[in-house]
Amino acid sequence: MLYRTMPKNGDQLSILGFGCMRLPVADGAIDEPRAIAQIRSAIDSGVNYLDTAWPYHDGESEPLLGKALKDGYREKVKIATKLPTWLVKTRDDMDKLLNAQLKKLGVDQIDYYLIHALHGASWDSMNALGVRDFLDKAQQDGRIVNAGFSFHGLAEDFVRIIDAYDWTFCQIQYNYLDEEFQAGTKGLQYAASKGIGVIIMEPLRGGNLGLPTPPPAVAEIWDEAATKRTPVEWALRWVWNHPEVTVVLSGMNEEAHIEQNLAIADKAEANSLTREELNLVDRARKKYQELMQVGCTGCAYCLPCPMGVQIPKCFDFYNRMHMFGDENRAKYMYVAFVSGLTSNEDPGFASQCVACGECLEKCPQGIQVPDMLEKVAAEMEGPDIQERLAMVEAHLRANP
Protein backbone atom coordinates (compact mmCIF):
# COMPACT_ATOMS: atom_id res chain seq x y z
CA MET A 1 0.00 0.00 0.00
CA LEU A 2 1.20 3.49 -0.84
CA TYR A 3 0.52 6.41 1.49
CA ARG A 4 0.22 10.15 1.00
CA THR A 5 0.45 12.96 3.53
CA MET A 6 -2.54 15.02 4.64
CA PRO A 7 -0.92 18.46 4.27
CA LYS A 8 -2.18 20.26 7.38
CA ASN A 9 -1.72 17.52 9.97
CA GLY A 10 0.90 15.16 8.58
CA ASP A 11 -1.32 12.05 8.73
CA GLN A 12 -0.04 9.27 6.50
CA LEU A 13 -3.18 8.02 4.76
CA SER A 14 -3.51 5.03 2.46
CA ILE A 15 -4.08 6.20 -1.08
CA LEU A 16 -6.97 3.72 -1.23
CA GLY A 17 -9.82 4.40 1.17
CA PHE A 18 -12.74 2.11 1.92
CA GLY A 19 -16.10 3.71 1.09
CA CYS A 20 -19.03 2.28 3.05
CA MET A 21 -21.87 3.48 0.81
CA ARG A 22 -22.15 0.26 -1.23
CA LEU A 23 -21.56 -2.56 1.23
CA PRO A 24 -22.60 -6.15 0.33
CA VAL A 25 -26.25 -6.91 1.01
CA ALA A 26 -28.35 -10.01 1.62
CA ASP A 27 -32.13 -10.07 1.80
CA GLY A 28 -32.30 -6.30 1.46
CA ALA A 29 -29.97 -5.50 4.37
CA ILE A 30 -26.22 -5.26 4.90
CA ASP A 31 -24.63 -8.70 4.99
CA GLU A 32 -22.91 -7.97 8.30
CA PRO A 33 -20.48 -10.91 8.58
CA ARG A 34 -19.33 -10.44 5.00
CA ALA A 35 -19.06 -6.64 5.22
CA ILE A 36 -17.11 -6.79 8.48
CA ALA A 37 -14.76 -9.39 7.03
CA GLN A 38 -14.19 -7.22 3.95
CA ILE A 39 -13.43 -4.10 5.97
CA ARG A 40 -11.05 -5.91 8.30
CA SER A 41 -9.29 -7.61 5.41
CA ALA A 42 -8.74 -4.23 3.74
CA ILE A 43 -7.34 -2.80 6.99
CA ASP A 44 -5.02 -5.80 7.38
CA SER A 45 -3.79 -5.01 3.85
CA GLY A 46 -2.92 -1.41 4.71
CA VAL A 47 -6.12 0.61 4.19
CA ASN A 48 -6.40 3.14 7.02
CA TYR A 49 -9.10 5.60 5.86
CA LEU A 50 -12.75 4.52 6.14
CA ASP A 51 -15.61 6.70 4.94
CA THR A 52 -19.27 6.46 5.86
CA ALA A 53 -22.23 8.81 6.31
CA TRP A 54 -25.57 9.15 8.10
CA PRO A 55 -27.82 8.06 5.17
CA TYR A 56 -25.73 5.20 3.76
CA HIS A 57 -27.66 1.92 3.74
CA ASP A 58 -30.69 3.61 5.30
CA GLY A 59 -28.67 4.63 8.33
CA GLU A 60 -27.06 1.25 8.98
CA SER A 61 -23.60 1.94 7.53
CA GLU A 62 -22.29 3.83 10.58
CA PRO A 63 -23.32 1.13 13.11
CA LEU A 64 -21.86 -1.56 10.86
CA LEU A 65 -18.56 0.27 10.64
CA GLY A 66 -18.55 0.60 14.42
CA LYS A 67 -18.86 -3.18 14.73
CA ALA A 68 -16.11 -3.76 12.18
CA LEU A 69 -13.71 -1.57 14.17
CA LYS A 70 -13.96 -3.53 17.39
CA ASP A 71 -11.28 -6.03 18.45
CA GLY A 72 -8.45 -3.53 18.05
CA TYR A 73 -9.23 -2.30 14.54
CA ARG A 74 -10.28 1.20 15.65
CA GLU A 75 -6.71 2.05 16.59
CA LYS A 76 -5.45 1.19 13.10
CA VAL A 77 -7.58 3.61 11.09
CA LYS A 78 -9.01 7.07 10.59
CA ILE A 79 -12.81 7.29 10.50
CA ALA A 80 -14.64 9.78 8.28
CA THR A 81 -18.36 10.49 8.47
CA LYS A 82 -20.59 13.42 7.59
CA LEU A 83 -23.09 15.89 9.05
CA PRO A 84 -26.42 15.35 7.19
CA THR A 85 -27.13 18.96 6.25
CA TRP A 86 -30.70 18.26 5.10
CA LEU A 87 -31.65 17.35 8.68
CA VAL A 88 -30.18 20.51 10.21
CA LYS A 89 -32.75 23.18 11.07
CA THR A 90 -31.00 24.81 14.04
CA ARG A 91 -27.50 25.19 15.48
CA ASP A 92 -28.42 22.66 18.21
CA ASP A 93 -29.26 20.06 15.56
CA MET A 94 -25.61 19.95 14.54
CA ASP A 95 -24.49 18.85 18.00
CA LYS A 96 -27.36 16.40 18.37
CA LEU A 97 -26.55 14.73 15.06
CA LEU A 98 -22.82 14.55 15.76
CA ASN A 99 -23.45 13.06 19.20
CA ALA A 100 -25.81 10.50 17.66
CA GLN A 101 -23.14 9.55 15.12
CA LEU A 102 -20.53 9.08 17.84
CA LYS A 103 -22.96 6.70 19.54
CA LYS A 104 -23.79 4.86 16.30
CA LEU A 105 -20.12 4.38 15.54
CA GLY A 106 -19.32 3.46 19.14
CA VAL A 107 -16.42 5.92 19.35
CA ASP A 108 -15.49 9.01 21.37
CA GLN A 109 -13.95 10.88 18.48
CA ILE A 110 -14.30 11.14 14.68
CA ASP A 111 -11.00 11.71 12.91
CA TYR A 112 -12.32 13.34 9.72
CA TYR A 113 -15.75 15.00 9.88
CA LEU A 114 -17.38 16.44 6.77
CA ILE A 115 -20.28 18.76 6.17
CA HIS A 116 -22.17 16.58 3.73
CA ALA A 117 -23.10 17.35 0.11
CA LEU A 118 -22.45 21.07 0.07
CA HIS A 119 -23.36 23.35 -2.81
CA GLY A 120 -23.78 27.11 -2.85
CA ALA A 121 -27.24 27.33 -1.27
CA SER A 122 -26.66 24.61 1.35
CA TRP A 123 -23.39 26.23 2.42
CA ASP A 124 -25.15 29.58 2.81
CA SER A 125 -27.81 27.91 4.94
CA MET A 126 -25.32 26.02 7.13
CA ASN A 127 -23.18 29.13 7.50
CA ALA A 128 -26.17 31.20 8.61
CA LEU A 129 -27.03 28.54 11.21
CA GLY A 130 -23.54 28.69 12.70
CA VAL A 131 -21.71 25.71 11.21
CA ARG A 132 -18.31 27.36 11.60
CA ASP A 133 -18.89 27.84 15.32
CA PHE A 134 -20.07 24.22 15.52
CA LEU A 135 -16.89 22.94 13.86
CA ASP A 136 -14.67 25.11 16.05
CA LYS A 137 -16.27 23.87 19.26
CA ALA A 138 -16.46 20.23 18.16
CA GLN A 139 -12.73 20.33 17.49
CA GLN A 140 -12.01 22.11 20.75
CA ASP A 141 -13.93 19.58 22.84
CA GLY A 142 -12.39 16.65 20.96
CA ARG A 143 -15.45 15.13 19.34
CA ILE A 144 -13.89 15.66 15.92
CA VAL A 145 -10.25 16.08 14.94
CA ASN A 146 -10.32 17.44 11.39
CA ALA A 147 -13.03 19.44 9.62
CA GLY A 148 -13.90 19.11 5.96
CA PHE A 149 -16.78 19.00 3.51
CA SER A 150 -18.03 16.96 0.59
CA PHE A 151 -19.04 18.93 -2.48
CA HIS A 152 -21.78 18.59 -5.10
CA GLY A 153 -22.10 22.08 -6.53
CA LEU A 154 -20.74 24.56 -9.05
CA ALA A 155 -17.05 25.37 -9.40
CA GLU A 156 -17.43 28.98 -8.28
CA ASP A 157 -19.18 27.89 -5.10
CA PHE A 158 -16.39 25.42 -4.37
CA VAL A 159 -13.82 28.22 -4.33
CA ARG A 160 -15.79 30.42 -1.96
CA ILE A 161 -16.48 27.49 0.41
CA ILE A 162 -12.78 26.63 0.43
CA ASP A 163 -11.98 30.22 1.36
CA ALA A 164 -14.67 30.47 4.06
CA TYR A 165 -13.12 28.28 6.75
CA ASP A 166 -9.86 26.71 7.88
CA TRP A 167 -10.61 23.30 6.40
CA THR A 168 -8.22 20.38 6.72
CA PHE A 169 -9.67 18.49 3.78
CA CYS A 170 -12.46 18.30 1.23
CA GLN A 171 -14.11 15.53 -0.78
CA ILE A 172 -14.95 15.91 -4.46
CA GLN A 173 -16.20 13.77 -7.32
CA TYR A 174 -13.34 13.27 -9.75
CA ASN A 175 -12.55 10.87 -12.58
CA TYR A 176 -11.41 11.16 -16.15
CA LEU A 177 -14.94 12.00 -17.31
CA ASP A 178 -15.35 14.78 -14.74
CA GLU A 179 -12.38 17.07 -15.23
CA GLU A 180 -14.73 20.02 -15.75
CA PHE A 181 -17.67 18.81 -13.63
CA GLN A 182 -18.44 20.37 -10.22
CA ALA A 183 -15.08 21.17 -8.56
CA GLY A 184 -13.14 19.49 -11.36
CA THR A 185 -9.43 19.78 -12.00
CA LYS A 186 -9.39 23.49 -11.20
CA GLY A 187 -11.00 22.84 -7.84
CA LEU A 188 -8.59 20.01 -7.08
CA GLN A 189 -5.65 22.27 -7.80
CA TYR A 190 -7.12 25.22 -5.91
CA ALA A 191 -7.71 23.17 -2.76
CA ALA A 192 -4.18 21.77 -2.94
CA SER A 193 -2.75 25.28 -3.36
CA LYS A 194 -4.37 26.15 -0.01
CA GLY A 195 -2.79 23.15 1.70
CA ILE A 196 -6.11 21.31 1.85
CA GLY A 197 -6.13 17.54 1.42
CA VAL A 198 -8.44 16.16 -1.27
CA ILE A 199 -10.43 12.94 -0.93
CA ILE A 200 -11.83 11.59 -4.19
CA MET A 201 -15.25 9.96 -4.53
CA GLU A 202 -16.70 8.28 -7.64
CA PRO A 203 -13.35 7.52 -9.30
CA LEU A 204 -15.15 4.92 -11.45
CA ARG A 205 -18.25 7.07 -12.15
CA GLY A 206 -20.57 4.71 -10.32
CA GLY A 207 -18.78 1.68 -11.76
CA ASN A 208 -19.28 2.71 -15.40
CA LEU A 209 -15.55 3.23 -15.96
CA GLY A 210 -14.67 -0.12 -14.44
CA LEU A 211 -16.89 -2.50 -16.36
CA PRO A 212 -14.85 -5.65 -17.05
CA THR A 213 -15.85 -5.51 -20.70
CA PRO A 214 -15.86 -1.87 -21.79
CA PRO A 215 -17.72 -0.62 -24.87
CA PRO A 216 -16.01 -2.02 -27.97
CA ALA A 217 -14.91 1.44 -29.14
CA VAL A 218 -13.21 2.05 -25.77
CA ALA A 219 -11.69 -1.43 -25.66
CA GLU A 220 -9.99 -0.70 -28.99
CA ILE A 221 -8.33 2.33 -27.42
CA TRP A 222 -7.05 0.38 -24.39
CA ASP A 223 -5.73 -2.32 -26.72
CA GLU A 224 -3.29 0.21 -28.20
CA ALA A 225 -1.47 0.65 -24.89
CA ALA A 226 2.03 -0.79 -24.60
CA THR A 227 1.27 -1.71 -20.96
CA LYS A 228 -2.01 -3.61 -20.73
CA ARG A 229 -4.35 -2.61 -17.90
CA THR A 230 -7.94 -3.35 -16.91
CA PRO A 231 -10.51 -0.53 -17.22
CA VAL A 232 -10.51 -0.24 -13.40
CA GLU A 233 -6.75 0.21 -13.34
CA TRP A 234 -6.83 2.86 -16.05
CA ALA A 235 -9.45 4.83 -14.15
CA LEU A 236 -7.81 4.58 -10.72
CA ARG A 237 -4.29 5.15 -12.00
CA TRP A 238 -5.46 8.30 -13.79
CA VAL A 239 -6.81 9.77 -10.54
CA TRP A 240 -3.77 8.74 -8.50
CA ASN A 241 -1.52 10.22 -11.17
CA HIS A 242 -2.49 13.62 -9.74
CA PRO A 243 -0.15 14.52 -6.84
CA GLU A 244 -2.85 16.80 -5.40
CA VAL A 245 -5.01 13.75 -4.57
CA THR A 246 -4.64 12.41 -1.03
CA VAL A 247 -7.05 9.45 -0.89
CA VAL A 248 -9.30 7.75 -3.44
CA LEU A 249 -12.47 6.14 -2.09
CA SER A 250 -13.59 2.92 -3.65
CA GLY A 251 -17.02 1.40 -3.04
CA MET A 252 -15.55 -2.10 -2.89
CA ASN A 253 -18.25 -4.68 -2.06
CA GLU A 254 -16.87 -7.78 -3.77
CA GLU A 255 -13.82 -9.61 -2.45
CA ALA A 256 -12.34 -9.75 -5.94
CA HIS A 257 -12.76 -5.99 -6.31
CA ILE A 258 -10.99 -5.36 -3.01
CA GLU A 259 -8.08 -7.57 -4.02
CA GLN A 260 -7.89 -5.88 -7.42
CA ASN A 261 -7.96 -2.35 -6.01
CA LEU A 262 -5.35 -3.18 -3.38
CA ALA A 263 -3.04 -4.51 -6.08
CA ILE A 264 -3.43 -1.34 -8.13
CA ALA A 265 -2.84 0.84 -5.05
CA ASP A 266 0.51 -0.87 -4.47
CA LYS A 267 2.04 0.81 -7.52
CA ALA A 268 -0.02 3.92 -8.32
CA GLU A 269 2.58 6.61 -7.80
CA ALA A 270 1.82 10.23 -8.68
CA ASN A 271 3.02 11.34 -12.13
CA SER A 272 3.65 7.71 -13.13
CA LEU A 273 1.60 7.63 -16.36
CA THR A 274 3.41 8.50 -19.55
CA ARG A 275 2.28 11.21 -21.96
CA GLU A 276 1.21 8.49 -24.41
CA GLU A 277 -0.89 6.80 -21.72
CA LEU A 278 -2.55 10.08 -20.74
CA ASN A 279 -3.42 10.63 -24.39
CA LEU A 280 -5.11 7.23 -24.48
CA VAL A 281 -7.18 8.12 -21.42
CA ASP A 282 -8.20 11.37 -23.05
CA ARG A 283 -9.37 9.51 -26.14
CA ALA A 284 -11.33 7.05 -23.97
CA ARG A 285 -12.97 9.97 -22.18
CA LYS A 286 -14.14 11.49 -25.45
CA LYS A 287 -15.51 8.15 -26.63
CA TYR A 288 -17.44 7.58 -23.38
CA GLN A 289 -18.88 11.08 -23.62
CA GLU A 290 -20.16 10.23 -27.10
CA LEU A 291 -21.79 7.00 -25.91
CA MET A 292 -23.24 7.72 -22.46
CA GLN A 293 -26.71 9.23 -22.37
CA VAL A 294 -27.06 10.03 -18.65
CA GLY A 295 -24.32 11.16 -16.26
CA CYS A 296 -25.71 9.07 -13.39
CA THR A 297 -23.23 7.61 -10.87
CA GLY A 298 -25.77 5.41 -9.09
CA CYS A 299 -25.39 7.27 -5.79
CA ALA A 300 -29.17 6.89 -5.16
CA TYR A 301 -29.52 10.30 -3.50
CA CYS A 302 -32.63 10.69 -5.67
CA LEU A 303 -34.36 7.86 -3.82
CA PRO A 304 -36.90 7.10 -2.58
CA CYS A 305 -39.04 8.30 -5.46
CA PRO A 306 -42.65 9.06 -4.42
CA MET A 307 -43.86 6.97 -7.35
CA GLY A 308 -41.42 4.15 -6.74
CA VAL A 309 -39.27 4.70 -9.83
CA GLN A 310 -35.92 2.92 -9.53
CA ILE A 311 -34.11 5.88 -11.04
CA PRO A 312 -30.47 4.66 -10.91
CA LYS A 313 -31.41 1.24 -12.32
CA CYS A 314 -33.38 2.84 -15.15
CA PHE A 315 -30.44 5.04 -16.11
CA ASP A 316 -27.90 2.22 -15.76
CA PHE A 317 -29.60 -0.09 -18.25
CA TYR A 318 -30.32 2.84 -20.58
CA ASN A 319 -26.63 3.79 -20.60
CA ARG A 320 -25.57 0.19 -21.12
CA MET A 321 -27.82 -0.16 -24.15
CA HIS A 322 -26.25 2.89 -25.79
CA MET A 323 -22.69 2.03 -24.79
CA PHE A 324 -22.70 -1.63 -25.82
CA GLY A 325 -25.31 -1.65 -28.57
CA ASP A 326 -27.01 -4.88 -27.43
CA GLU A 327 -30.57 -3.56 -27.43
CA ASN A 328 -32.37 -6.85 -26.84
CA ARG A 329 -30.24 -7.83 -23.85
CA ALA A 330 -30.43 -4.34 -22.32
CA LYS A 331 -34.22 -4.23 -22.59
CA TYR A 332 -34.53 -7.74 -21.15
CA MET A 333 -32.31 -6.85 -18.17
CA TYR A 334 -34.18 -3.59 -17.69
CA VAL A 335 -37.49 -5.41 -17.42
CA ALA A 336 -36.02 -8.18 -15.23
CA PHE A 337 -34.55 -5.85 -12.63
CA VAL A 338 -36.82 -2.79 -12.76
CA SER A 339 -40.04 -4.83 -12.69
CA GLY A 340 -39.18 -6.20 -9.26
CA LEU A 341 -39.66 -9.78 -10.46
CA THR A 342 -36.09 -10.75 -9.54
CA SER A 343 -36.16 -9.09 -6.11
CA ASN A 344 -39.78 -9.37 -4.93
CA GLU A 345 -39.97 -5.56 -4.87
CA ASP A 346 -42.59 -3.24 -6.33
CA PRO A 347 -42.09 -2.22 -9.99
CA GLY A 348 -39.99 0.88 -10.56
CA PHE A 349 -40.33 1.60 -14.29
CA ALA A 350 -39.35 4.93 -15.80
CA SER A 351 -42.90 5.32 -17.08
CA GLN A 352 -44.14 5.60 -13.48
CA CYS A 353 -42.58 9.07 -13.22
CA VAL A 354 -45.12 11.89 -12.89
CA ALA A 355 -42.53 14.69 -13.10
CA CYS A 356 -43.11 15.84 -9.51
CA GLY A 357 -39.57 17.26 -9.46
CA GLU A 358 -38.57 15.96 -6.02
CA CYS A 359 -35.54 14.22 -7.51
CA LEU A 360 -34.28 17.43 -9.10
CA GLU A 361 -33.51 18.89 -5.69
CA LYS A 362 -31.62 15.76 -4.61
CA CYS A 363 -29.48 14.88 -7.65
CA PRO A 364 -25.83 15.94 -7.09
CA GLN A 365 -25.15 15.55 -10.82
CA GLY A 366 -27.76 18.12 -11.84
CA ILE A 367 -29.49 15.62 -14.13
CA GLN A 368 -32.89 16.63 -15.49
CA VAL A 369 -34.26 13.38 -14.14
CA PRO A 370 -37.92 13.55 -15.30
CA ASP A 371 -36.91 14.48 -18.84
CA MET A 372 -34.41 11.65 -19.00
CA LEU A 373 -36.87 9.15 -17.53
CA GLU A 374 -39.28 10.06 -20.30
CA LYS A 375 -36.60 9.13 -22.83
CA VAL A 376 -35.84 5.91 -20.97
CA ALA A 377 -39.52 4.92 -20.99
CA ALA A 378 -39.82 5.68 -24.71
CA GLU A 379 -36.77 3.58 -25.65
CA MET A 380 -36.73 0.81 -23.03
CA GLU A 381 -40.40 -0.03 -22.58
CA GLY A 382 -42.67 0.33 -25.62
CA PRO A 383 -45.35 -2.05 -26.93
CA ASP A 384 -43.29 -5.22 -26.44
CA ILE A 385 -42.78 -4.81 -22.70
CA GLN A 386 -45.47 -7.37 -21.84
CA GLU A 387 -43.71 -9.91 -24.01
CA ARG A 388 -40.44 -9.24 -22.17
CA LEU A 389 -42.18 -9.52 -18.79
CA ALA A 390 -43.52 -12.92 -19.85
CA MET A 391 -40.01 -14.01 -20.87
CA VAL A 392 -38.60 -13.01 -17.48
CA GLU A 393 -41.41 -14.79 -15.62
CA ALA A 394 -40.86 -17.94 -17.68
CA HIS A 395 -37.12 -17.86 -16.97
CA LEU A 396 -37.72 -17.45 -13.23
CA ARG A 397 -40.20 -20.36 -13.18
CA ALA A 398 -37.66 -22.54 -14.96
CA ASN A 399 -34.84 -21.41 -12.67
CA PRO A 400 -36.39 -20.90 -9.20
XYZ file of C-alpha atoms in Angstrom, residues 56-393:
338
model
C -25.734 5.201 3.760
C -27.662 1.920 3.735
C -30.692 3.611 5.304
C -28.672 4.634 8.330
C -27.064 1.246 8.977
C -23.599 1.936 7.535
C -22.292 3.833 10.579
C -23.317 1.131 13.115
C -21.864 -1.563 10.860
C -18.557 0.271 10.638
C -18.546 0.602 14.422
C -18.862 -3.181 14.729
C -16.108 -3.759 12.177
C -13.712 -1.573 14.169
C -13.962 -3.534 17.394
C -11.278 -6.030 18.454
C -8.449 -3.526 18.051
C -9.230 -2.300 14.537
C -10.280 1.198 15.651
C -6.709 2.051 16.594
C -5.448 1.193 13.105
C -7.582 3.614 11.093
C -9.011 7.070 10.590
C -12.807 7.294 10.499
C -14.637 9.777 8.280
C -18.355 10.495 8.467
C -20.590 13.418 7.590
C -23.093 15.891 9.046
C -26.421 15.350 7.191
C -27.126 18.961 6.249
C -30.696 18.263 5.099
C -31.650 17.348 8.683
C -30.184 20.505 10.206
C -32.747 23.175 11.075
C -30.996 24.806 14.042
C -27.500 25.188 15.481
C -28.421 22.665 18.209
C -29.258 20.058 15.563
C -25.606 19.949 14.543
C -24.491 18.855 17.997
C -27.362 16.399 18.365
C -26.553 14.732 15.061
C -22.820 14.549 15.760
C -23.453 13.062 19.200
C -25.809 10.503 17.657
C -23.141 9.555 15.116
C -20.532 9.075 17.836
C -22.959 6.703 19.542
C -23.795 4.855 16.299
C -20.116 4.382 15.545
C -19.318 3.464 19.136
C -16.417 5.924 19.346
C -15.489 9.006 21.367
C -13.948 10.883 18.476
C -14.297 11.142 14.681
C -11.005 11.712 12.906
C -12.322 13.340 9.719
C -15.746 15.005 9.880
C -17.380 16.443 6.774
C -20.284 18.764 6.172
C -22.174 16.579 3.725
C -23.102 17.349 0.112
C -22.450 21.072 0.069
C -23.360 23.349 -2.810
C -23.782 27.113 -2.846
C -27.240 27.327 -1.270
C -26.665 24.614 1.349
C -23.394 26.233 2.419
C -25.146 29.581 2.815
C -27.812 27.913 4.939
C -25.317 26.025 7.131
C -23.177 29.128 7.500
C -26.174 31.198 8.613
C -27.028 28.537 11.208
C -23.537 28.688 12.705
C -21.706 25.713 11.210
C -18.306 27.357 11.596
C -18.887 27.838 15.322
C -20.069 24.223 15.517
C -16.893 22.937 13.859
C -14.666 25.113 16.047
C -16.270 23.874 19.256
C -16.460 20.234 18.164
C -12.726 20.325 17.487
C -12.013 22.107 20.752
C -13.931 19.579 22.841
C -12.385 16.654 20.964
C -15.455 15.131 19.336
C -13.886 15.663 15.923
C -10.253 16.084 14.943
C -10.322 17.441 11.390
C -13.029 19.442 9.620
C -13.900 19.114 5.957
C -16.783 19.005 3.510
C -18.031 16.963 0.590
C -19.038 18.929 -2.476
C -21.777 18.585 -5.103
C -22.101 22.083 -6.528
C -20.737 24.563 -9.054
C -17.048 25.366 -9.395
C -17.427 28.982 -8.285
C -19.175 27.887 -5.097
C -16.388 25.424 -4.366
C -13.822 28.218 -4.327
C -15.787 30.421 -1.956
C -16.476 27.494 0.405
C -12.777 26.626 0.430
C -11.983 30.224 1.356
C -14.671 30.475 4.056
C -13.121 28.280 6.748
C -9.857 26.707 7.882
C -10.614 23.296 6.400
C -8.221 20.383 6.722
C -9.668 18.492 3.779
C -12.460 18.300 1.231
C -14.106 15.534 -0.778
C -14.951 15.906 -4.456
C -16.198 13.767 -7.323
C -13.336 13.268 -9.747
C -12.547 10.868 -12.575
C -11.406 11.164 -16.151
C -14.939 12.004 -17.313
C -15.354 14.784 -14.739
C -12.377 17.073 -15.231
C -14.729 20.016 -15.750
C -17.671 18.811 -13.626
C -18.436 20.368 -10.216
C -15.077 21.174 -8.560
C -13.139 19.492 -11.361
C -9.428 19.780 -12.000
C -9.385 23.494 -11.196
C -11.001 22.840 -7.838
C -8.586 20.009 -7.084
C -5.648 22.270 -7.802
C -7.116 25.219 -5.906
C -7.707 23.167 -2.756
C -4.182 21.769 -2.940
C -2.751 25.278 -3.356
C -4.369 26.152 -0.009
C -2.789 23.150 1.703
C -6.113 21.308 1.854
C -6.130 17.543 1.420
C -8.442 16.163 -1.266
C -10.428 12.938 -0.929
C -11.830 11.591 -4.191
C -15.250 9.959 -4.533
C -16.704 8.280 -7.640
C -13.349 7.521 -9.299
C -15.150 4.915 -11.452
C -18.246 7.072 -12.152
C -20.566 4.709 -10.317
C -18.777 1.677 -11.759
C -19.277 2.711 -15.397
C -15.546 3.234 -15.964
C -14.667 -0.117 -14.439
C -16.894 -2.498 -16.364
C -14.848 -5.653 -17.049
C -15.855 -5.508 -20.701
C -15.862 -1.866 -21.791
C -17.725 -0.622 -24.867
C -16.005 -2.018 -27.970
C -14.909 1.438 -29.139
C -13.213 2.047 -25.766
C -11.692 -1.434 -25.658
C -9.995 -0.701 -28.986
C -8.326 2.333 -27.416
C -7.046 0.382 -24.388
C -5.726 -2.321 -26.718
C -3.295 0.206 -28.201
C -1.468 0.648 -24.889
C 2.028 -0.787 -24.596
C 1.272 -1.713 -20.960
C -2.011 -3.609 -20.728
C -4.353 -2.614 -17.905
C -7.940 -3.346 -16.913
C -10.511 -0.528 -17.217
C -10.511 -0.243 -13.403
C -6.750 0.207 -13.342
C -6.825 2.858 -16.055
C -9.452 4.831 -14.147
C -7.810 4.576 -10.724
C -4.288 5.151 -11.995
C -5.463 8.304 -13.790
C -6.809 9.768 -10.539
C -3.775 8.741 -8.497
C -1.522 10.219 -11.168
C -2.489 13.623 -9.736
C -0.155 14.519 -6.837
C -2.853 16.801 -5.398
C -5.006 13.752 -4.572
C -4.637 12.408 -1.032
C -7.051 9.454 -0.888
C -9.300 7.748 -3.438
C -12.471 6.145 -2.086
C -13.592 2.924 -3.654
C -17.019 1.397 -3.043
C -15.550 -2.103 -2.887
C -18.247 -4.679 -2.064
C -16.870 -7.775 -3.769
C -13.821 -9.614 -2.452
C -12.341 -9.753 -5.942
C -12.758 -5.990 -6.311
C -10.989 -5.362 -3.010
C -8.084 -7.575 -4.024
C -7.892 -5.879 -7.422
C -7.957 -2.350 -6.010
C -5.352 -3.175 -3.383
C -3.040 -4.514 -6.077
C -3.432 -1.337 -8.127
C -2.835 0.841 -5.052
C 0.508 -0.869 -4.471
C 2.040 0.812 -7.521
C -0.022 3.917 -8.320
C 2.575 6.614 -7.797
C 1.817 10.230 -8.681
C 3.021 11.336 -12.131
C 3.649 7.714 -13.134
C 1.597 7.632 -16.356
C 3.414 8.505 -19.548
C 2.277 11.208 -21.957
C 1.213 8.492 -24.410
C -0.889 6.801 -21.720
C -2.547 10.075 -20.738
C -3.423 10.635 -24.393
C -5.115 7.226 -24.483
C -7.181 8.116 -21.418
C -8.199 11.375 -23.048
C -9.370 9.506 -26.138
C -11.329 7.047 -23.970
C -12.970 9.975 -22.180
C -14.140 11.489 -25.450
C -15.512 8.145 -26.633
C -17.437 7.581 -23.381
C -18.878 11.079 -23.622
C -20.158 10.229 -27.096
C -21.795 6.995 -25.914
C -23.242 7.717 -22.464
C -26.706 9.225 -22.372
C -27.056 10.029 -18.646
C -24.322 11.156 -16.265
C -25.714 9.071 -13.388
C -23.232 7.610 -10.874
C -25.774 5.407 -9.093
C -25.388 7.272 -5.790
C -29.166 6.887 -5.160
C -29.517 10.299 -3.496
C -32.634 10.690 -5.671
C -34.362 7.856 -3.823
C -36.898 7.104 -2.583
C -39.040 8.299 -5.462
C -42.651 9.064 -4.420
C -43.860 6.971 -7.347
C -41.417 4.148 -6.735
C -39.271 4.702 -9.831
C -35.920 2.917 -9.527
C -34.106 5.877 -11.043
C -30.468 4.663 -10.914
C -31.405 1.239 -12.317
C -33.384 2.841 -15.155
C -30.436 5.036 -16.106
C -27.897 2.220 -15.764
C -29.602 -0.090 -18.246
C -30.318 2.835 -20.584
C -26.630 3.793 -20.601
C -25.568 0.194 -21.119
C -27.823 -0.156 -24.150
C -26.249 2.890 -25.788
C -22.689 2.033 -24.789
C -22.698 -1.625 -25.824
C -25.312 -1.650 -28.568
C -27.009 -4.882 -27.428
C -30.570 -3.558 -27.433
C -32.369 -6.853 -26.835
C -30.244 -7.831 -23.851
C -30.426 -4.335 -22.315
C -34.215 -4.228 -22.591
C -34.535 -7.739 -21.149
C -32.310 -6.850 -18.174
C -34.184 -3.591 -17.687
C -37.492 -5.414 -17.416
C -36.024 -8.177 -15.234
C -34.552 -5.851 -12.633
C -36.819 -2.789 -12.760
C -40.036 -4.830 -12.692
C -39.179 -6.201 -9.263
C -39.656 -9.775 -10.460
C -36.091 -10.748 -9.537
C -36.157 -9.086 -6.108
C -39.778 -9.366 -4.929
C -39.971 -5.564 -4.875
C -42.587 -3.244 -6.330
C -42.086 -2.220 -9.986
C -39.986 0.881 -10.561
C -40.328 1.598 -14.287
C -39.348 4.930 -15.795
C -42.903 5.325 -17.080
C -44.141 5.596 -13.479
C -42.584 9.073 -13.223
C -45.124 11.892 -12.888
C -42.529 14.692 -13.096
C -43.108 15.838 -9.506
C -39.567 17.258 -9.459
C -38.566 15.959 -6.022
C -35.536 14.220 -7.514
C -34.281 17.427 -9.104
C -33.514 18.885 -5.685
C -31.615 15.764 -4.614
C -29.484 14.884 -7.645
C -25.834 15.939 -7.088
C -25.153 15.546 -10.818
C -27.761 18.122 -11.841
C -29.487 15.617 -14.125
C -32.888 16.631 -15.492
C -34.263 13.378 -14.141
C -37.923 13.550 -15.296
C -36.906 14.482 -18.843
C -34.405 11.651 -18.998
C -36.872 9.149 -17.531
C -39.283 10.058 -20.302
C -36.595 9.129 -22.825
C -35.836 5.908 -20.975
C -39.522 4.920 -20.993
C -39.823 5.679 -24.708
C -36.768 3.581 -25.652
C -36.730 0.811 -23.033
C -40.400 -0.034 -22.582
C -42.665 0.326 -25.619
C -45.354 -2.046 -26.933
C -43.290 -5.218 -26.437
C -42.779 -4.806 -22.697
C -45.473 -7.369 -21.839
C -43.705 -9.907 -24.010
C -40.441 -9.236 -22.172
C -42.175 -9.524 -18.788
C -43.524 -12.920 -19.851
C -40.013 -14.009 -20.870
C -38.602 -13.009 -17.478
C -41.408 -14.788 -15.620
